[in-house]
Structures are given as C-alpha cells and as structure tokens.
Short mmCIF file of C-alpha atoms and ligand atoms in Angstrom, two decimals:
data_model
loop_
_atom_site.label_atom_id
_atom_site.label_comp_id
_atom_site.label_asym_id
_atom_site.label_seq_id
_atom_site.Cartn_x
_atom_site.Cartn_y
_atom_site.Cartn_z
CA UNK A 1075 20.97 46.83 27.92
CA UNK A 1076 18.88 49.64 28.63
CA UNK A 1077 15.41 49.45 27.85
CA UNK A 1078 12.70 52.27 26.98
CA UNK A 1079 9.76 50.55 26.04
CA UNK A 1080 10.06 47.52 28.44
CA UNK A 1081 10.85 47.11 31.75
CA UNK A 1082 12.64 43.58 32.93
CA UNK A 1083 12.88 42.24 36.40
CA UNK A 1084 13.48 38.97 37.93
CA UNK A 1085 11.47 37.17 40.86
CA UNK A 1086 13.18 34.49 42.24
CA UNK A 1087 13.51 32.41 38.49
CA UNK A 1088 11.38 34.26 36.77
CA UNK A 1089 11.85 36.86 34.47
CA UNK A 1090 9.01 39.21 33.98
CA UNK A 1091 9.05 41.75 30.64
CA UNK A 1092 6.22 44.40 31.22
CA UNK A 1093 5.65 46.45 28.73
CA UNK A 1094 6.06 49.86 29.27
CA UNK A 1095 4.81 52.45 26.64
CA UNK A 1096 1.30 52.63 28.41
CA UNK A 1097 0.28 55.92 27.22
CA UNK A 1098 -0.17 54.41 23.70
CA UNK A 1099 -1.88 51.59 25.13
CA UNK A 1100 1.74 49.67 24.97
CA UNK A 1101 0.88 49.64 20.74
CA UNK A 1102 3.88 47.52 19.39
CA UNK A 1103 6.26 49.78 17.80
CA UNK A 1104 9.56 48.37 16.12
CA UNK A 1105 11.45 49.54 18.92
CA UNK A 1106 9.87 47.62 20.98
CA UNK A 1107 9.75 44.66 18.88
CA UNK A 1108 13.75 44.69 19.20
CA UNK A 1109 13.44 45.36 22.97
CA UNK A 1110 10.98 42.69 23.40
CA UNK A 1111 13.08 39.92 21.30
CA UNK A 1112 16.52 41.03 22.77
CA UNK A 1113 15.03 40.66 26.54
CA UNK A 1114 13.28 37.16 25.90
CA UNK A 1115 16.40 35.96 24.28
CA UNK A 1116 18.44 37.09 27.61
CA UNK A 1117 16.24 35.62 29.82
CA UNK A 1118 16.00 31.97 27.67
CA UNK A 1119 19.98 32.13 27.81
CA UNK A 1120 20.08 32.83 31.64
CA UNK A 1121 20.93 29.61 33.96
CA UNK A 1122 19.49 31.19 37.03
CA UNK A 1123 15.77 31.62 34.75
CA UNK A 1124 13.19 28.82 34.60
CA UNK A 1125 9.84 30.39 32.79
CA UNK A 1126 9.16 34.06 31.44
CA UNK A 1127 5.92 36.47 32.16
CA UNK A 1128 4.90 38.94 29.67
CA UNK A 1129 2.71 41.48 30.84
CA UNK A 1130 1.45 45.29 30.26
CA UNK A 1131 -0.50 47.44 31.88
CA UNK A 1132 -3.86 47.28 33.82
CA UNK A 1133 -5.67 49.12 30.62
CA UNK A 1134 -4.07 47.53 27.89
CA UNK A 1135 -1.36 44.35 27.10
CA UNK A 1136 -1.29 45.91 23.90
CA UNK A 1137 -3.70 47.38 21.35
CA UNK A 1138 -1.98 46.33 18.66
CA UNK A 1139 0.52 47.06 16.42
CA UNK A 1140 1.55 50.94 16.69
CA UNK A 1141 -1.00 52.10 13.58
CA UNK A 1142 1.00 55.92 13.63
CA UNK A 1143 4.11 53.77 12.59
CA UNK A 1144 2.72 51.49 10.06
CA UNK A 1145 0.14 54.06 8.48
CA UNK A 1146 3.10 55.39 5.83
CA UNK A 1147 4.41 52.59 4.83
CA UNK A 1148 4.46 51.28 1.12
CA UNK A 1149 3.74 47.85 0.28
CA UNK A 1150 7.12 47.54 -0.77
CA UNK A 1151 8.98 48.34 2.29
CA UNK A 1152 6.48 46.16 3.87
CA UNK A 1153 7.19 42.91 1.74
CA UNK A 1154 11.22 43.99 1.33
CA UNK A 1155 11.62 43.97 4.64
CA UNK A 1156 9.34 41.34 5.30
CA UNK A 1157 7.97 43.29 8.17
CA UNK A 1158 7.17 42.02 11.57
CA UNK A 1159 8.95 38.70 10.44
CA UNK A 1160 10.70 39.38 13.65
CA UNK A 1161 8.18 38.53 15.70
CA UNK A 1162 8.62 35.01 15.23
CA UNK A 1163 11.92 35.15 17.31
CA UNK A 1164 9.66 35.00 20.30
CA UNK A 1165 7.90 31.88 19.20
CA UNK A 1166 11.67 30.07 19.15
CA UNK A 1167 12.32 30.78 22.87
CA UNK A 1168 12.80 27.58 24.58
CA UNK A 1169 11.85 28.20 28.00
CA UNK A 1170 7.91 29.04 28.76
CA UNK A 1171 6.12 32.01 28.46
CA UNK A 1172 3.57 33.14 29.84
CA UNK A 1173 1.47 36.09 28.80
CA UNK A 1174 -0.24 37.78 31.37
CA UNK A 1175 -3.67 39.96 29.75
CA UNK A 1176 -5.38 42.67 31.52
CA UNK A 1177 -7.41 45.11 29.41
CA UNK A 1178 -7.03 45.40 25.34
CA UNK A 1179 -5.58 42.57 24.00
CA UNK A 1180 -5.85 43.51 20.13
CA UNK A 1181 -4.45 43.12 16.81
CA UNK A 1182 -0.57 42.28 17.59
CA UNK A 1183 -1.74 42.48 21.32
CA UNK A 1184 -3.60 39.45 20.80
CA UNK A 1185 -1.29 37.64 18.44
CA UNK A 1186 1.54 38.36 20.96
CA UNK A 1187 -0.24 36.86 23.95
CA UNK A 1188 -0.60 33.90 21.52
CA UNK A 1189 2.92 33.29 20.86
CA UNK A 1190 3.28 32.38 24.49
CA UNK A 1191 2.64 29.55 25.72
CA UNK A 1192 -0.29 30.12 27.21
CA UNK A 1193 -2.42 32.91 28.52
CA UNK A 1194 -3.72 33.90 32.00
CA UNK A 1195 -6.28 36.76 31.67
CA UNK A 1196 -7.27 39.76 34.10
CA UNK A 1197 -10.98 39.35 34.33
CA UNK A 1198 -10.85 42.94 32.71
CA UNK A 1199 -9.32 41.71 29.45
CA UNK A 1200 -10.61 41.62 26.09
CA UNK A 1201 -9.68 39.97 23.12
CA UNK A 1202 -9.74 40.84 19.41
CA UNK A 1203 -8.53 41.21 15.54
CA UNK A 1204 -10.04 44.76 14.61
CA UNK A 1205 -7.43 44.78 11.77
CA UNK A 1206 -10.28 44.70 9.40
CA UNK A 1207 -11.40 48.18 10.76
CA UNK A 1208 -8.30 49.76 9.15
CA UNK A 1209 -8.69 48.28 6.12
CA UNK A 1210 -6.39 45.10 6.65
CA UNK A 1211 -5.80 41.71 8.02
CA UNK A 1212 -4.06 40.01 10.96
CA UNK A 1213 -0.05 40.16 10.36
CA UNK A 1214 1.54 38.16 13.08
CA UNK A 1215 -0.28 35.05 14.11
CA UNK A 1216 -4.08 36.00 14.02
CA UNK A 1217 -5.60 34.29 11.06
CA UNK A 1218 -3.59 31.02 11.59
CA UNK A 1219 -2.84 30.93 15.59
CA UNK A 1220 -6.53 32.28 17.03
CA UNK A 1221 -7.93 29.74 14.75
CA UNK A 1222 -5.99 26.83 16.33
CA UNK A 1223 -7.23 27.77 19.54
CA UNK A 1224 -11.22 28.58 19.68
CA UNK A 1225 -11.38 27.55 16.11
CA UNK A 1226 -13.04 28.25 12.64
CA UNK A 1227 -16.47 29.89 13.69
CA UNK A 1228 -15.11 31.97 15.95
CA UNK A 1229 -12.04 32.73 14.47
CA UNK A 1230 -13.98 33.73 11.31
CA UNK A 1231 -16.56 36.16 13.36
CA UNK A 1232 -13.47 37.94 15.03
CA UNK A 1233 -11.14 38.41 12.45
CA UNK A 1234 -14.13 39.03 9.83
CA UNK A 1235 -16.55 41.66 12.20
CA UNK A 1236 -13.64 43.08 14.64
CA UNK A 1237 -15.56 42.40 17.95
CA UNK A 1238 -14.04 42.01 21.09
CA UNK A 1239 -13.90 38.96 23.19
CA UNK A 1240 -14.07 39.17 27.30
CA UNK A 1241 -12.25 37.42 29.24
CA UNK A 1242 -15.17 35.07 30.19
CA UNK A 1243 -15.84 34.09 26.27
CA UNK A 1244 -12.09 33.92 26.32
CA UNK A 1245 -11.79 31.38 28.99
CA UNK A 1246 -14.92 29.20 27.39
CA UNK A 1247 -13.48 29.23 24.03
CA UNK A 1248 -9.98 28.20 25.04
CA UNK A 1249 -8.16 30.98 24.25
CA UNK A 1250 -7.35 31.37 27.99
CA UNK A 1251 -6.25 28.89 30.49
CA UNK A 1252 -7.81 30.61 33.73
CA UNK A 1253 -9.19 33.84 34.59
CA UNK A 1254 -8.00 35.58 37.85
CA UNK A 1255 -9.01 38.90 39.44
CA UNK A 1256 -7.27 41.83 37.91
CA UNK A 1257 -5.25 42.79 41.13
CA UNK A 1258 -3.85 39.39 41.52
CA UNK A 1259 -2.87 38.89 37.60
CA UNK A 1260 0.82 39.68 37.86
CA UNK A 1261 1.67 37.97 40.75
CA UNK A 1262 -0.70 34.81 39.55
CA UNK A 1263 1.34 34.51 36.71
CA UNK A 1264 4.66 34.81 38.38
CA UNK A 1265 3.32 32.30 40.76
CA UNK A 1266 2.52 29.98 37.69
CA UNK A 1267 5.85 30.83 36.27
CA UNK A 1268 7.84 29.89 39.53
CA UNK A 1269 6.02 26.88 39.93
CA UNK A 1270 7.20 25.87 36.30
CA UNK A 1271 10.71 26.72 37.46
CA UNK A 1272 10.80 24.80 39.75
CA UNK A 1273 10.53 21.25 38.21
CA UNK A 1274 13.46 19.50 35.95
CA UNK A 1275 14.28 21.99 33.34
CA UNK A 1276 15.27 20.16 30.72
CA UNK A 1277 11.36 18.09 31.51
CA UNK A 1278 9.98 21.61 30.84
CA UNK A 1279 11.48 22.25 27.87
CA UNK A 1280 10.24 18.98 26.36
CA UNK A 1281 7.20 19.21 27.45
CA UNK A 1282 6.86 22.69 25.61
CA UNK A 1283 8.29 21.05 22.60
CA UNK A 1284 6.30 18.24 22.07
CA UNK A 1285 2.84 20.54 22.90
CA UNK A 1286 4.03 23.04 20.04
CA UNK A 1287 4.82 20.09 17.85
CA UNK A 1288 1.43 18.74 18.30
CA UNK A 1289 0.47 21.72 15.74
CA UNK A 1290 3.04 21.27 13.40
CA UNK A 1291 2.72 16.94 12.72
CA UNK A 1292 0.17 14.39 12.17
CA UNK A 1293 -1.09 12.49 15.66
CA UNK A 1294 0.96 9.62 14.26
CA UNK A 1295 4.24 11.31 13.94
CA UNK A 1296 3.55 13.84 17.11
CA UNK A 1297 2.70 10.44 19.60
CA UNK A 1298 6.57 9.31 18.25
CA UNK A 1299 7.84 12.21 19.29
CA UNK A 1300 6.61 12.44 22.53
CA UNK A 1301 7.44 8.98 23.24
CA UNK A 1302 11.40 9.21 22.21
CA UNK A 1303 11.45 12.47 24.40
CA UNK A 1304 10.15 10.77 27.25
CA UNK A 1305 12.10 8.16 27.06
CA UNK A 1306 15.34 9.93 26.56
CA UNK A 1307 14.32 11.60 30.20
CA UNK A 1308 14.87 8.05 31.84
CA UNK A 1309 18.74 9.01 31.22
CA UNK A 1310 18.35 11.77 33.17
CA UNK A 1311 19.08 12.02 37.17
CA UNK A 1312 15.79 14.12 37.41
CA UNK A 1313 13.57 11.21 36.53
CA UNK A 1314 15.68 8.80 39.50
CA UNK A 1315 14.99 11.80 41.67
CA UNK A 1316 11.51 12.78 40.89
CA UNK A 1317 10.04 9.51 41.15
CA UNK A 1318 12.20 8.13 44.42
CA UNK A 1319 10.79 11.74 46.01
CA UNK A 1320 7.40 10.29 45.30
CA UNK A 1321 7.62 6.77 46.40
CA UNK A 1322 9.63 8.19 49.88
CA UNK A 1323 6.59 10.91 50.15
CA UNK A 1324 8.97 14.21 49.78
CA UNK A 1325 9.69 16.80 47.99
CA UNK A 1326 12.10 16.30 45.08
CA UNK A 1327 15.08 17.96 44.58
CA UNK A 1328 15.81 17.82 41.04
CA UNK A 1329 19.40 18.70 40.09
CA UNK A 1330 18.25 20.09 36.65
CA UNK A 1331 16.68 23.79 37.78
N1 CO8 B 1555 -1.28 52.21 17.59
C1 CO8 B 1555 -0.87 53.46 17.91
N2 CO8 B 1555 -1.42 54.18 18.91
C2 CO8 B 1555 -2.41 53.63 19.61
C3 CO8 B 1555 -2.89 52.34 19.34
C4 CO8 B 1555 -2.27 51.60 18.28
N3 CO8 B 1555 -2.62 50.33 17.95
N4 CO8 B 1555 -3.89 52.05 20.18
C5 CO8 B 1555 -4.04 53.13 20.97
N5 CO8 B 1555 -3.15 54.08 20.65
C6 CO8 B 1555 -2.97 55.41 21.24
C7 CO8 B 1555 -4.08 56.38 20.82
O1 CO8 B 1555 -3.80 56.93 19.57
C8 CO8 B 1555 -4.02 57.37 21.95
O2 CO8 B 1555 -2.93 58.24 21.73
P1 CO8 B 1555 -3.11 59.86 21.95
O3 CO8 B 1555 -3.36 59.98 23.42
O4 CO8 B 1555 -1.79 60.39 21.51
O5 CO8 B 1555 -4.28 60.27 21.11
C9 CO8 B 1555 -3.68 56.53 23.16
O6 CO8 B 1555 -3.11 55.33 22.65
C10 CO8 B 1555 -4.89 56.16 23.99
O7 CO8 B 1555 -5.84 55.53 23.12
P2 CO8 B 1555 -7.37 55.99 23.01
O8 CO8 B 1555 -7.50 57.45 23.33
O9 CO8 B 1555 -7.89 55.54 21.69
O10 CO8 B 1555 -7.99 55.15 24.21
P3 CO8 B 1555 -9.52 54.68 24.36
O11 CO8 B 1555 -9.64 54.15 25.74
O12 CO8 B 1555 -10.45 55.75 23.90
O13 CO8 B 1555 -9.67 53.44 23.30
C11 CO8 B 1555 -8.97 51.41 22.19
C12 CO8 B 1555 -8.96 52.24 23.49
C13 CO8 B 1555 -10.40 50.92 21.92
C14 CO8 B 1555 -8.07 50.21 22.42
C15 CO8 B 1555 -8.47 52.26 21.01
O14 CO8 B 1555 -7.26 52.89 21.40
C16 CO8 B 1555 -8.23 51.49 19.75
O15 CO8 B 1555 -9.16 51.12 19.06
N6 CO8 B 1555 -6.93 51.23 19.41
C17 CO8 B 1555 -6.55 50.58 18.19
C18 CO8 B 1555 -6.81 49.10 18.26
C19 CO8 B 1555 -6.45 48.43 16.95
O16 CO8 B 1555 -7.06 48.68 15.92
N7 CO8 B 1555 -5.44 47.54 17.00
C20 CO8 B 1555 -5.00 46.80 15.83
C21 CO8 B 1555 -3.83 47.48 15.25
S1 CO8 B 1555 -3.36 46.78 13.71
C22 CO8 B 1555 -2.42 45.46 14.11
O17 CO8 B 1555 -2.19 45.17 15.25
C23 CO8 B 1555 -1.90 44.69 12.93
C24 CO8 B 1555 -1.16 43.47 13.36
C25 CO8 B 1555 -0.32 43.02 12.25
C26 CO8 B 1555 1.07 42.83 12.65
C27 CO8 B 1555 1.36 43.21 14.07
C28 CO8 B 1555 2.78 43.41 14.37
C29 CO8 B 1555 2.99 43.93 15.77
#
C-alpha cells in the first residue's frame, strides 16, 4: 500500500513507521490513523518481523491530534462514530512496539507513544496533555494510561494545568525507559528493537502479554498467568535451546525468530 502520511521501512527485523506529515508537527489526522493501523497490522503479520519502532520527526512525534480536523465536528458525529475508537487497534498488536520521542510529544502524541510498549526519548522531547487548553480532555489513553505510569499527582497536574514534561522529568517519573542523545534516537531504538528480535518469538510475545495483563488483573490472578505461560514455554524447542546455549557458554540459536 502506498502511504502519504507515513513512511515504512525495514532494518534487518524491524519494521520502523515514521511519521511523515512533519510540517503539521506529524498532528494525527484520520488519514493517518488508517495509515498508521494498516502498517502496524502488516508488520505484526510479517514472519520475517520481530519488534516495531514508531517514530516522527526531530521537532515533533506528534502534537497531537490534528485540531483543524476535529475543530467542526458535532458531538454527535463524535459519539456516532465513536471517534478515535480506532486507535485501540494499535494497542492489540502482538509483537512490541516501541515508540521512539524526539520533540512534542502532546495530546494524541503522547497517548500514542503510550500505547507502545515502551518509550525511548530524544533528550529533546517533551511530554504533555494540553487538551485542557482547547477546552477538552484527553481522548485516547491520557487520563487512564499516563496515570498508570507516573501516577495520580502527576497525572492530575498535567492533564489539569497543560504543562509540558522534559525528557529528564520523563525518565524520573517513569514515563520513559531511557533517555538517549537526539542524533542517536532512531537508530537506539532500532537497536533495542533488533535486539528484541532476536530472542524466541513466541517468549516475546508472552512476555508482552503477561506485562499488559499486569494492568488489567489482580496480582493474584496476573502471578497465574504468568506462571501457566511460562510453563507452557518448557514445550517449546527454544527453552531446550536457550538454556543448553547457556550451560555450553554460546550463543543460542533459537528456532522460533
Ligand atoms: N493539529 C493541527 N495542526 C497542528 C497541530 C495540531 N495538534 N500542532 C501543530 N500544528 C500545525 C500548526 O497549526 C502549524 O501549521 P501552519 O504552519 O499551517 O500554521 C504547524 O503545525 C507548525 O506549528 P506551530 O507554528 O504552532 O509551531 P511552534 O513551534 O510555534 O509550536 C507547538 C509548537 C507548541 C507544539 C504548537 O504547535 C502547539 O501547541 N500545537 C498544539 C498542541 C496541542 O494542543 N495538542 C493537543 C491536541 S488535542 C488532542 O490531541 C486530543 C487527543 C484526543 C484524541 C486523540 C486522537 C488522535
């Protein structure tokens, strides 16, 4: 498919999604909602892909959900169409995602680097929920998901005053799992991505599961889960691999990729 508001390569396993409408700051239009979803779906379906990177462009990831688009419509073709529902196609992707943030991360920019797995920030990123400025609230993820990671206080002062968040208050507050210098961001995360890639896929795919259901359960019903999953790896060839590799000091070669 041809794209216009994304751009899709692959390195080596990974497939990398930049976003690519950078003189609006890469704002999230529906068009490239449907790019977005179509091209992550691709990718999860492709044998020859291990982990995803989602990036944008060294001013902006994205500032948010395109305002020109959304400034017309009624509150009745919002709730008929239950808009931006779509977005949660990208949380059902089963292989990881990384999103890779360098400058404005805001509104839907921030909520989309959210829905990845996790986050590696540009030291030049910042962070934020200004949807109170306009006169509204986070749509996709902001309220619920930026409160699960730095939790209520500061959820509460970002979604409630608008401020930005640097990539340093990022990183303390756990939004972030590791800053790197701007220049190096993409190719940090493909590195990250390629190193995911390259261990048991199926492995991978649980682990991602059994994180994500950590948020959904109790610790009770989340610790079962985790334990049936990693036992039902034992009946995989990857495990007899992974752990002979380690007890003959090489490197394993896990059938699995
Ligand atoms: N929507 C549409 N266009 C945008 C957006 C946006 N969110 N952000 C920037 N642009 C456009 C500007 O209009 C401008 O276009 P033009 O050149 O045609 O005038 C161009 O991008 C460059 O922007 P600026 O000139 O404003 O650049 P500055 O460097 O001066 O400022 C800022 C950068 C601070 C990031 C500023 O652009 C800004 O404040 N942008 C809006 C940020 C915002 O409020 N985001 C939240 C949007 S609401 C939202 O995301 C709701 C989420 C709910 C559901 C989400 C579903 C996706």
């Amino acid at each position: 498919m041809a794209y216009e508001t994304i751009i899709t390569e692959t390195r080596g396993k990974v497939g990398l999604v930049t976003l690519n409408r950078s003189k609006a700051l890469n704002a999230l239009n529906l068009q490239l909602l449907a790019e977005l979803v179509v091209a992550v779906k691709d990718f999860d379906a492709d044998a020859g892909i291990g982990a995803m990177v989602i990036t944008g462009s060294d001013k902006a990831f994205a500032a948010g959900a395109d305002i020109k688009e959304m400034q017309a419509i009624s509150f009745a073709d919002a709730y008929l169409q239950d808009l931006f529902v779509g977005w949660e196609d990208l949380t059902r992707v089963r292989k990881p995602v990384i999103a890779a943030v360098a400058g404005y991360a805001l509104g839907g920019g921030c909520e989309l680097a959210m829905m990845c797995d996790f986050i590696i920030a540009a030291d030049t990123a910042k962070f934020g929920q200004p949807e109170i400025t306009l006169g509204v609230i986070p749509g996709m993820g902001g309220s619920q998901r930026l409160t699960r990671f730095v939790g209520k206080s500061k959820a509460m002062d970002m979604c409630l005053t608008g401020r930005m968040m640097d990539a340093a208050e990022a990183e303390r507050s756990g939004l972030v799992s590791r800053v790197v210098p701007a220049a190096e961001l993409v190719e940090e995360a493909v590195k990250a991505a390629a190193k995911i890639a390259d261990f048991s896929l199926p492995s991978v795919m649980m682990a991602k599961e059994t994180v994500n259901r950590s948020f959904e359960t109790t610790l009770a019903e989340g610790l079962r889960f985790e334990r049936r999953l990693f036992h039902s790896l034992f009946a995989l060839e990857d495990q007899k691999e992974g752990m002979a590799a380690f007890a003959e000091k090489r490197k394993p070669n896990f059938a699995n990729r």
